[in-house]
XYZ file of C-alpha atoms in Angstrom:
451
model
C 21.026 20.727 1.990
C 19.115 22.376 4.885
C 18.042 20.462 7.868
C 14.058 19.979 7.152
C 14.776 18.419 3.552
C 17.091 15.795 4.833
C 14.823 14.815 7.850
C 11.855 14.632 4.821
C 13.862 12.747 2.370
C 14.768 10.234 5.477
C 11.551 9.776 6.171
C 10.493 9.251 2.962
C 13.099 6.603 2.044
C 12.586 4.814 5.284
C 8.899 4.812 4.935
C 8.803 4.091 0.983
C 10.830 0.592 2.021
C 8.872 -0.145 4.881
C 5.832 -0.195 2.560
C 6.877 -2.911 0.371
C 5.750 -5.510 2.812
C 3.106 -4.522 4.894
C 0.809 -4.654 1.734
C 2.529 -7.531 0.648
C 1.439 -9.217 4.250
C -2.040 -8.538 4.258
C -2.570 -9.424 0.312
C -0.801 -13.153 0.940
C -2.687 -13.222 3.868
C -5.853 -13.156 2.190
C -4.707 -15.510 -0.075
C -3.833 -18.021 2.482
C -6.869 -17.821 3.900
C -8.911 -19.032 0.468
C -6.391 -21.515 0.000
C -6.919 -23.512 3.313
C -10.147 -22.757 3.379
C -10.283 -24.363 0.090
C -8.091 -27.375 1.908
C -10.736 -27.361 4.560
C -13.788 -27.361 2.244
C -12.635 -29.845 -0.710
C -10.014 -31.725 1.115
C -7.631 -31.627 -1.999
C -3.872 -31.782 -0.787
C -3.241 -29.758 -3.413
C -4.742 -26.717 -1.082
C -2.511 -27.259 1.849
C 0.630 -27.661 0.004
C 0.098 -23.803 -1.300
C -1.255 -22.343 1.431
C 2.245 -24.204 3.866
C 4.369 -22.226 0.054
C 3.080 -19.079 0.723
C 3.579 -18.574 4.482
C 7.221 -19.370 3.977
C 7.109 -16.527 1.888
C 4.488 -14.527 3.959
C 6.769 -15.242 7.525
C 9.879 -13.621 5.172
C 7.824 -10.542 4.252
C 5.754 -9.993 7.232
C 9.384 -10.663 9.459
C 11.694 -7.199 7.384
C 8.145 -5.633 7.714
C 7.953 -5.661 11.062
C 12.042 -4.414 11.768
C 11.359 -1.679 9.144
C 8.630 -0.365 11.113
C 10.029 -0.008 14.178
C 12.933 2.374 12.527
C 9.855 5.091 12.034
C 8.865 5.515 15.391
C 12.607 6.680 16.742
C 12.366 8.569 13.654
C 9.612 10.738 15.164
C 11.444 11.406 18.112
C 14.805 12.325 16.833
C 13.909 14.094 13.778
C 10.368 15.477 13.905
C 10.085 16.177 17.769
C 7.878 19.308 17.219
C 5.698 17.209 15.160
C 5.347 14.498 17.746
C 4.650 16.513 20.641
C 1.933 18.266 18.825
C 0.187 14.986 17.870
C 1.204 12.801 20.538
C -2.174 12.443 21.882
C -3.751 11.798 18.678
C -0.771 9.154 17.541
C -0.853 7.931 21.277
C -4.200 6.719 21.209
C -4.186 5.328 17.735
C -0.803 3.549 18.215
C -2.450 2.256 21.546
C -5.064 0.591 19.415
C -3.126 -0.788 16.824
C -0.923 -2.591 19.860
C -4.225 -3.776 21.386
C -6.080 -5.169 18.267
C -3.848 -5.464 15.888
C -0.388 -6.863 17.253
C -2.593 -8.560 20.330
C -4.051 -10.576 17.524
C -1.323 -11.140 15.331
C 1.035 -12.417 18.252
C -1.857 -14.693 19.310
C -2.023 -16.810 16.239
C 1.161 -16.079 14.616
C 2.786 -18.683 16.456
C 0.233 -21.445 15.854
C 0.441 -20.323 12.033
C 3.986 -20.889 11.989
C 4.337 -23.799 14.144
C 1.082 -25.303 14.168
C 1.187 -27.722 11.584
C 0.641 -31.105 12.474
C 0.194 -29.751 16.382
C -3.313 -28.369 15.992
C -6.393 -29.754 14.075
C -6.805 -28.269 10.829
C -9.589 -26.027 11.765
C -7.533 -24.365 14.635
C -5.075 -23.854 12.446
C -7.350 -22.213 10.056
C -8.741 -19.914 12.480
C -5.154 -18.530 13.332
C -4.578 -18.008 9.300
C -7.671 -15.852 9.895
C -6.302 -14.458 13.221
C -3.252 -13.022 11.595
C -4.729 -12.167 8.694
C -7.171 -9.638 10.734
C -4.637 -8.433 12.395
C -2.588 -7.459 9.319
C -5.481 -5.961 8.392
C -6.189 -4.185 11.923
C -2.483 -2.886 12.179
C -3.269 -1.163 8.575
C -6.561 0.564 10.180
C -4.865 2.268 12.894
C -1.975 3.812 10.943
C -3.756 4.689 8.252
C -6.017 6.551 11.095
C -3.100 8.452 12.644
C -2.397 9.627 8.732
C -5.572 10.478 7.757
C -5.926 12.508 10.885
C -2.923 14.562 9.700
C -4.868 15.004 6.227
C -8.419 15.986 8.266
C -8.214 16.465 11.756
C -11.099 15.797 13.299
C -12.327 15.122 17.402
C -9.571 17.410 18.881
C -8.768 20.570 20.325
C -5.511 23.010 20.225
C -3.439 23.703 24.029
C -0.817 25.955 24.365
C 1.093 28.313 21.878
C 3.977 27.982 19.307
C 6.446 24.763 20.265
C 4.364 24.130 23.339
C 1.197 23.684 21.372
C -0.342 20.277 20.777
C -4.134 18.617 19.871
C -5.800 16.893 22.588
C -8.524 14.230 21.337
C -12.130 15.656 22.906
C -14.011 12.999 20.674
C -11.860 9.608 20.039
C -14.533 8.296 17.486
C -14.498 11.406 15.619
C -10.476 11.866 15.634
C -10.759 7.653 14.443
C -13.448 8.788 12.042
C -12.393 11.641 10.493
C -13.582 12.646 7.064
C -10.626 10.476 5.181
C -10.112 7.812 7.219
C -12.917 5.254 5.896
C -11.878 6.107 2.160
C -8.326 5.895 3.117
C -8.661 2.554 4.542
C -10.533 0.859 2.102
C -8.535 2.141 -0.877
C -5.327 1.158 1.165
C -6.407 -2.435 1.709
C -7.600 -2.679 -1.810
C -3.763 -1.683 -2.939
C -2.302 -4.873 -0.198
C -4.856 -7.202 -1.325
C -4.244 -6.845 -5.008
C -0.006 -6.383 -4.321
C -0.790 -9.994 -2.576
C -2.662 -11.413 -5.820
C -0.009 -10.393 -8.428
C 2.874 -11.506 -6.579
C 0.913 -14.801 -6.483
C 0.006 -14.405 -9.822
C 3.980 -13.448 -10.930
C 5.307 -16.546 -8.899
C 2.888 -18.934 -10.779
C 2.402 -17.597 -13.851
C 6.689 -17.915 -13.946
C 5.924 -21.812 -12.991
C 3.992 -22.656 -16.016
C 6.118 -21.116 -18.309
C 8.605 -22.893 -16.879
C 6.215 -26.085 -17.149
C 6.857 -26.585 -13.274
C 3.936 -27.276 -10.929
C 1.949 -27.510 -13.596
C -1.521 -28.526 -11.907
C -1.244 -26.698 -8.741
C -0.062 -23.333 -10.200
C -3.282 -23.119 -12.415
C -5.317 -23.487 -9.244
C -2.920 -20.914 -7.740
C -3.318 -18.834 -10.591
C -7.211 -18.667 -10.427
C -7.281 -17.854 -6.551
C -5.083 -14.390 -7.293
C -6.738 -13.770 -10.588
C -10.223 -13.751 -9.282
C -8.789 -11.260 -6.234
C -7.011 -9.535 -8.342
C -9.810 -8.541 -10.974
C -11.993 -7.842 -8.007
C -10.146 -5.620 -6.573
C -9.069 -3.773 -9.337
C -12.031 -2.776 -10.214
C -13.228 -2.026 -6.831
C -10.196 0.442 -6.571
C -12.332 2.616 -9.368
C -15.258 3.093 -6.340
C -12.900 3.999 -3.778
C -10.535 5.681 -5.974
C -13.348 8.146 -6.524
C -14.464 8.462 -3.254
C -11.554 9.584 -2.019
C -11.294 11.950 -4.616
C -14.649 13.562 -3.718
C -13.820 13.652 -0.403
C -10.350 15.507 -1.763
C -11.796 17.956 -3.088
C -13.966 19.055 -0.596
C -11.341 19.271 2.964
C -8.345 19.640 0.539
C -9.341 21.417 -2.425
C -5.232 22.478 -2.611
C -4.223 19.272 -3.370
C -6.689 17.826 -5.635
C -5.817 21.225 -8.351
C -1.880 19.597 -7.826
C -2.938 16.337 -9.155
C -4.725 17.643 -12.104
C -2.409 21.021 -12.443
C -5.637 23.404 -12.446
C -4.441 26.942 -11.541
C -7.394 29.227 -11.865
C -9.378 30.470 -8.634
C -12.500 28.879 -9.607
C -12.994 27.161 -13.345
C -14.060 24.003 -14.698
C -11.236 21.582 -14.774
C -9.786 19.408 -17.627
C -8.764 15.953 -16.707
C -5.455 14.970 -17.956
C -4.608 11.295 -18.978
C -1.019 12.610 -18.912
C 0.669 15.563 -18.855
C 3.467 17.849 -17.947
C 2.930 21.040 -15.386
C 5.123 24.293 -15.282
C 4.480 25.908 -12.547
C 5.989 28.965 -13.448
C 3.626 29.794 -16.618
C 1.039 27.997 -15.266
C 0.145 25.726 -17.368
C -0.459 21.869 -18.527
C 0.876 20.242 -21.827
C -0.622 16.586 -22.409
C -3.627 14.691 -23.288
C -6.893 15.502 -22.160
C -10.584 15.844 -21.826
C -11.851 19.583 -21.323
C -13.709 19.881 -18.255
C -13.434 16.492 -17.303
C -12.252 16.821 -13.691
C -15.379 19.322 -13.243
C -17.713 16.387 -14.569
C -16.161 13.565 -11.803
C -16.919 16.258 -9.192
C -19.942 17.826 -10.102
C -21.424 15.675 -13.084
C -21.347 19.031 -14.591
C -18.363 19.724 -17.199
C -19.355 23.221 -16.976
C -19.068 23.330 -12.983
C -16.354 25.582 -11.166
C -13.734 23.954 -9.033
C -11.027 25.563 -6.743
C -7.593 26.034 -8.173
C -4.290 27.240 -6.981
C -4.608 30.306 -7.554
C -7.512 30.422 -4.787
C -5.116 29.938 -1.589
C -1.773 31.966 -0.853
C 1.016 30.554 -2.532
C 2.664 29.910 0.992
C -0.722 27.336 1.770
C -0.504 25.077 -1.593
C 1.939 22.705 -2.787
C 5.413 23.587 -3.923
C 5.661 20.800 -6.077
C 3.022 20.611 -8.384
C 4.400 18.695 -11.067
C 5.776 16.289 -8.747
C 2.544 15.314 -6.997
C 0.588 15.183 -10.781
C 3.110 12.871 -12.111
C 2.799 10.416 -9.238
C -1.004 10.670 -9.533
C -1.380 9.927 -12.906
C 0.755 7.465 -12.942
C -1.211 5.568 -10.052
C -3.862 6.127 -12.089
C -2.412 4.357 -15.275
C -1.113 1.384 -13.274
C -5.046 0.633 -11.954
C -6.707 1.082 -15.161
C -3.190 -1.034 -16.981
C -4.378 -3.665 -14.044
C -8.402 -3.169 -14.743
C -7.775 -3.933 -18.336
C -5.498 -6.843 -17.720
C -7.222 -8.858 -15.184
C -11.055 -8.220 -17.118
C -8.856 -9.897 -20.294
C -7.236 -12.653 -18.410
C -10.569 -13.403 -16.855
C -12.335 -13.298 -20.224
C -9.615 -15.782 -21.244
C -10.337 -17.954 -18.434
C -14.254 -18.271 -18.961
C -13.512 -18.898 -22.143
C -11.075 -21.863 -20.678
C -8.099 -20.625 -22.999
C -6.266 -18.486 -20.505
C -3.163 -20.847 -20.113
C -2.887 -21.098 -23.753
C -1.050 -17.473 -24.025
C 2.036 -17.387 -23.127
C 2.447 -14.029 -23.833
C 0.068 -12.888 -21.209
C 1.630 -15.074 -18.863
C 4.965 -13.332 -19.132
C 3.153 -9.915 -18.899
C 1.696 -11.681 -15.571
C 5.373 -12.844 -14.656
C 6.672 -8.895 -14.528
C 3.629 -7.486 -13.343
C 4.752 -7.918 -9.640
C 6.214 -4.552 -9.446
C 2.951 -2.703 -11.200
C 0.909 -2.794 -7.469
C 3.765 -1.957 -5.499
C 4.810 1.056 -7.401
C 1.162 2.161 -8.036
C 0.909 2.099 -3.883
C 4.163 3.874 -3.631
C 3.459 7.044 -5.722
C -0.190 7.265 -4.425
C 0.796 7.963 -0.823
C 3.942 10.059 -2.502
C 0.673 11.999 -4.430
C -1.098 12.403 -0.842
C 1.804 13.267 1.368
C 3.440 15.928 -0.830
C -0.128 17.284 -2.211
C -0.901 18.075 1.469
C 2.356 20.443 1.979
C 2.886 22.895 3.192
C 1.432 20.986 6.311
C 2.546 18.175 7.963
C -0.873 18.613 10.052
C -3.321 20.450 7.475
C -4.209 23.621 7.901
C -2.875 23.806 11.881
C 1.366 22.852 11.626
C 3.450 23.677 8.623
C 6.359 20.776 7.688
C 8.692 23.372 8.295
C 7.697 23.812 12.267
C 7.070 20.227 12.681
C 11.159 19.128 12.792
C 13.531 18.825 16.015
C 15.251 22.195 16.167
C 18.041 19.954 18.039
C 18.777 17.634 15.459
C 21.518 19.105 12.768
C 21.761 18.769 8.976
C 24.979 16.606 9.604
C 23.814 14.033 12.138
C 20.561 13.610 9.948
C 23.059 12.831 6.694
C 25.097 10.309 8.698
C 22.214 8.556 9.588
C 20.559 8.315 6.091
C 23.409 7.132 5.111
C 23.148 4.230 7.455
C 19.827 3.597 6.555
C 20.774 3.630 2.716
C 23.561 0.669 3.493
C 21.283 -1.294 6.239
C 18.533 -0.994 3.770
C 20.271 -2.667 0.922
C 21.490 -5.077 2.844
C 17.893 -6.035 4.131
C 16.379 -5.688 0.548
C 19.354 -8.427 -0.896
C 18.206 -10.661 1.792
C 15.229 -10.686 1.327
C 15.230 -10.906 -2.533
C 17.547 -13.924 -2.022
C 15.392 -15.571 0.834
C 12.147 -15.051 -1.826
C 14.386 -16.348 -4.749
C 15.245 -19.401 -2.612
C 11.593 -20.424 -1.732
C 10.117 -19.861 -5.486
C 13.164 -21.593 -7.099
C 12.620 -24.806 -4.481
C 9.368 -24.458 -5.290
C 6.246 -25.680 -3.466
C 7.086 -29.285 -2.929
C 9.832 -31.832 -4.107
C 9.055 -32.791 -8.211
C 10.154 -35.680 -7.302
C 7.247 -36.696 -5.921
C 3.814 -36.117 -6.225
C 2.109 -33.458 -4.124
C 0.462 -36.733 -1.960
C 3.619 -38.249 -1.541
C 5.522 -34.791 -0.341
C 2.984 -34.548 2.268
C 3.997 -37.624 3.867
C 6.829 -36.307 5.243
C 6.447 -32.297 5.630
């Protein structure tokens, strides 16, 4: 295997496990925050003890988060050294900013959020589950910046020629907002917050079948549900945003996700489907000219296929990138439908009364995480060739240093490090949900006594 797929597939695996928590932070941290704000407002006990359950599990997650993310940024330098010389200014200064607002806050309050029980007033240590919640929040901004940059670069200029070349910000609030960034963003919190509500929905929903925690699992329950439906349907809005603005700075990649090869046609929309690149065409469900309609409102309207750019300029893997598409898009409208029934249910005051939809709530953990992991795997390989689009191809963008070998060893390394972190921290999870919130010995009053 040539040097340039192995440095790929490393950074794919390494960033694919970094991105189960990071999400995971910022969704529990929004949680946390309407549960002691709840405390604050009501005064129930009931409040407090979730909100001191979920930071055990939000210091766990937010803790391998952090050591995962730090593996990326050697990464850069040892196997994509082109890559970060040519964007170094444009990574620099978002980077800079995300240490600055993002970690500045986090490290601020993370310590009274922690610690701070029972050493602050309540309202102090409110405002630092706030504090680290922004910053969660903050830290996603400026990465997903530096990304979206890469997508549609924006506020920069080109110095120097071949390896020596590299983009100099001229405009720092156009490189920051750069036609994909605000889309980006949004649709990117949307995915944490609702990977927050449905592990919180999973770890309670398991409790009542379990007829454990009874009382303060329904509240629980309610908190994530409402998040959850409200994002999920939000997603819809931004989901199509993005798309729109897909279509118009990377027409390429939009005809991947929905297979459309000719120059300029109207273009079905597939609910699934399978691609063959080689004949060109798409067998699976759809609705004729339905991709034309979401564009244009027309189902008659032209858009850009493959077939319009040189087949060295548009994705190599076109089935790839529509699989992982559609199959983001199934997860959110699975979730959509799920979360509008459970909160029909709910109105209706009979939503703890199926336990079938409670187990369906107990395994549907993994549905956000994997619907965020194949929607950046449909953006990142729908933008190749480029690793910078339209400027640096992935191929130029990798340390001619660095050999096939030394790249192996190292995923390698990563592979058995990896697991190792992943056990731990499904055991460490598994440890706080099976203790549970408080001792059942006791009522949640009494257990308060002497936290």
């Amino acid at each position: 295997m040539d040097t340039e797929i192995l440095a790929r597939i490393q950074f794919a695996f390494t960033i694919a496990f970094h991105y189960i928590y990071p999400p995971l932070s910022i969704g529990i941290g929004l949680i946390m925050v309407i549960m002691e704000g709840m405390y604050l407002k009501t005064g129930q006990k009931q409040y407090e003890i979730l909100t001191r359950f979920w930071l055990k599990i939000f210091a766990i997650t937010f803790g391998i988060g952090v050591a995962t993310g730090i593996i990326m940024e050697f990464e850069f330098g040892t196997n994509w050294a082109v890559y970060s010389r040519y964007v170094g200014d444009i990574f620099g200064s978002a980077l800079a900013a995300e240490g600055l607002f993002a970690f500045g806050l986090e490290s601020a309050f993370l310590g009274i959020l922690l610690f701070g029980w029972n050493r602050v007033s309540p309202k102090v240590h409110f405002i630092s589950t706030i504090g680290v919640f922004l910053g969660s929040m903050f830290s996603a901004v400026w990465i997903v910046v530096a990304n979206s940059w890469q997508q549609t670069p924006a506020g920069y200029h080109i110095v120097g020629e071949g390896f020596d070349a590299r983009a100099e910000v001229t405009d720092f609030w156009a490189m920051v907002f750069n036609p994909s960034s605000v889309d980006r963003i949004i649709h990117v919190w949307q995915g944490a917050f609702l990977a927050g509500a449905f592990l919180v929905l999973s770890v309670h929903a398991y409790y009542l079948l379990k007829g454990r925690y009874v009382e303060i699992s329904k509240k629980a329950f309610k908190i994530a549900l409402a998040i959850a439906t409200i994002f999920s349907l939000s997603q819809l809005i931004s989901g199509h945003s993005s798309a729109d603005g897909v279509s118009e700075n990377q027409p390429a990649k939009l005809a991947a996700m929905e297979g459309h090869y000719e120059a300029s046609a109207p273009a079905d929309l597939y609910l699934l489907g399978w691609v063959n690149d080689e004949t060109q065409e798409v067998t699976g469900i759809k609705l004729p000219g339905g991709l034309s309609f979401l564009v244009h409102q027309d189902f008659e309207a032209p858009i850009t296929g493959l077939n319009a750019f040189p087949k060295e300029d548009r994705p190599g893997q076109v089935n790839a990138v529509f699989q992982f598409y559609h199959i983001m898009i199934s997860i959110g409208m699975f979730l959509i439908a799920l979360t509008l029934y459970a909160s029909f249910l709910w109105w209706r005051g009979k939503i703890f009364d199926k336990k079938w939809l409670l187990k369906i709530f107990a395994f549907s953990v993994l549905l956000p995480q994997i619907a965020n992991q194949v929607g950046w795997f449909s953006a990142e390989m729908g933008r190749q060739p480029w690793i910078v689009y339209g400027h640096l191809r992935t191929n130029e963008g990798f340390s001619q240093e660095v050999s096939s070998n030394q790249i192996l060893f190292s995923l390698i390394l990563f592979l058995v490090v990896y697991a190792i972190l992943f056990l731990l921290f499904i055991y460490s999870v598994n440890k706080k949900i099976k203790h549970g919130p408080y001792d059942e010995a006791k009522n949640p009053d009494e257990f308060l006594k002497y936290v």
